[in-house]
Amino acid sequence: DAGEVTEAGRGLLGAGGAWQMGRVGVRGEAVTFADLREVLDAANTCVLNSLDATCARVAALSLAAIDAFGLPVCTNAYATGAGARVSAPPHTDKQRVLVMQCHGAKRWRGLAAAGSF
């Protein structure tokens, strides 16, 4: 809902292909649909980390996942604009990840973290 999201990032490839985050919108103000549209129209990825901390409907999803899995949950959301060749560089996460593709199409590749198995 409008006004619920107060922090968003723009995924950027920095020097040597390192993944970096740039700010979306004005610090301390709600992120607007226009702010998000600017990122998506540039075929970049918009990152909404810990979305369940500010959005009540997403918090309800996280609480349901906690009940279902009995594990801590933090919900992040990612949206990538049409025409992007890569939404994020190949990487592994330090935590367990459950991915739900909600719209569009994307090629996902699962990678094992070094020493995890």
XYZ file of C-alpha atoms in Angstrom:
117
model
C 0.000 0.000 0.000
C 1.128 3.553 -0.676
C 3.085 5.052 2.198
C 4.009 1.764 3.886
C 7.455 1.343 2.322
C 10.061 3.733 3.669
C 13.260 2.112 2.443
C 14.163 0.744 -0.972
C 17.393 0.104 -2.805
C 18.515 -0.048 -6.401
C 20.800 -2.962 -7.209
C 23.876 -1.741 -9.045
C 26.896 -3.507 -10.434
C 29.988 -1.717 -9.170
C 33.680 -2.087 -9.950
C 34.623 -5.645 -10.813
C 30.972 -6.713 -10.935
C 30.392 -6.292 -7.188
C 26.730 -5.948 -6.175
C 26.044 -2.604 -4.499
C 22.915 -0.825 -3.293
C 21.873 2.690 -4.221
C 19.070 4.585 -2.465
C 15.619 4.845 -4.048
C 13.541 7.872 -3.081
C 14.194 10.428 -0.366
C 15.606 9.275 2.998
C 12.929 9.365 5.716
C 10.016 9.644 3.275
C 7.739 6.971 1.894
C 8.933 5.377 -1.332
C 6.519 6.321 -4.117
C 5.343 4.323 -7.110
C 7.136 6.924 -9.264
C 10.395 6.164 -7.405
C 9.979 2.448 -8.119
C 8.926 3.048 -11.729
C 12.121 5.049 -12.344
C 14.220 2.046 -11.267
C 12.190 -0.449 -13.293
C 12.074 1.722 -16.422
C 15.887 1.773 -16.355
C 15.845 -2.078 -16.399
C 17.368 -2.180 -12.902
C 16.402 -4.196 -9.841
C 14.504 -2.614 -6.956
C 15.237 -4.229 -3.578
C 12.835 -4.029 -0.637
C 14.634 -5.636 2.303
C 12.711 -6.493 5.488
C 9.481 -5.471 3.809
C 7.539 -7.241 6.543
C 8.761 -4.621 9.043
C 6.731 -1.837 7.410
C 3.993 -3.492 5.349
C 1.187 -5.133 7.339
C 0.106 -7.547 4.600
C 3.657 -8.766 4.095
C 4.054 -9.105 7.872
C 1.027 -11.424 7.872
C 2.758 -13.574 5.217
C 5.926 -13.730 7.333
C 3.991 -14.698 10.459
C 2.238 -17.476 8.538
C 5.622 -18.739 7.317
C 6.977 -18.705 10.885
C 3.981 -20.786 11.985
C 4.387 -23.195 9.057
C 8.153 -23.721 9.207
C 8.966 -23.004 12.839
C 11.929 -20.906 11.728
C 12.730 -17.190 11.779
C 11.505 -15.369 8.676
C 12.349 -12.060 7.061
C 10.603 -11.163 3.808
C 12.439 -9.293 1.077
C 10.982 -8.360 -2.298
C 12.808 -7.829 -5.564
C 11.464 -6.407 -8.821
C 13.495 -6.165 -12.003
C 12.561 -4.000 -14.955
C 11.849 -5.516 -18.358
C 14.877 -5.928 -20.572
C 17.388 -6.411 -17.760
C 19.995 -8.981 -18.746
C 20.817 -9.813 -15.112
C 18.838 -8.903 -11.999
C 21.701 -9.701 -9.605
C 25.115 -11.274 -10.109
C 25.528 -14.957 -9.189
C 25.873 -15.274 -5.418
C 25.024 -17.367 -2.399
C 23.190 -16.149 0.687
C 24.253 -16.823 4.276
C 20.725 -17.824 5.264
C 18.249 -20.353 3.907
C 16.146 -18.903 1.118
C 12.677 -19.740 -0.153
C 11.900 -18.031 -3.459
C 8.376 -17.296 -4.711
C 8.185 -16.027 -8.282
C 5.043 -13.867 -8.283
C 4.983 -12.334 -11.761
C 6.812 -12.502 -15.060
C 9.584 -14.899 -15.942
C 13.111 -15.349 -14.684
C 15.783 -17.990 -15.025
C 16.824 -19.161 -11.554
C 19.972 -21.141 -10.825
C 20.591 -22.689 -7.415
C 24.167 -22.562 -6.171
C 25.582 -24.314 -3.117
C 27.653 -22.159 -0.783
C 31.226 -23.299 -0.383
C 31.456 -25.849 2.433
C 27.705 -25.950 3.050
C 27.164 -29.604 2.103
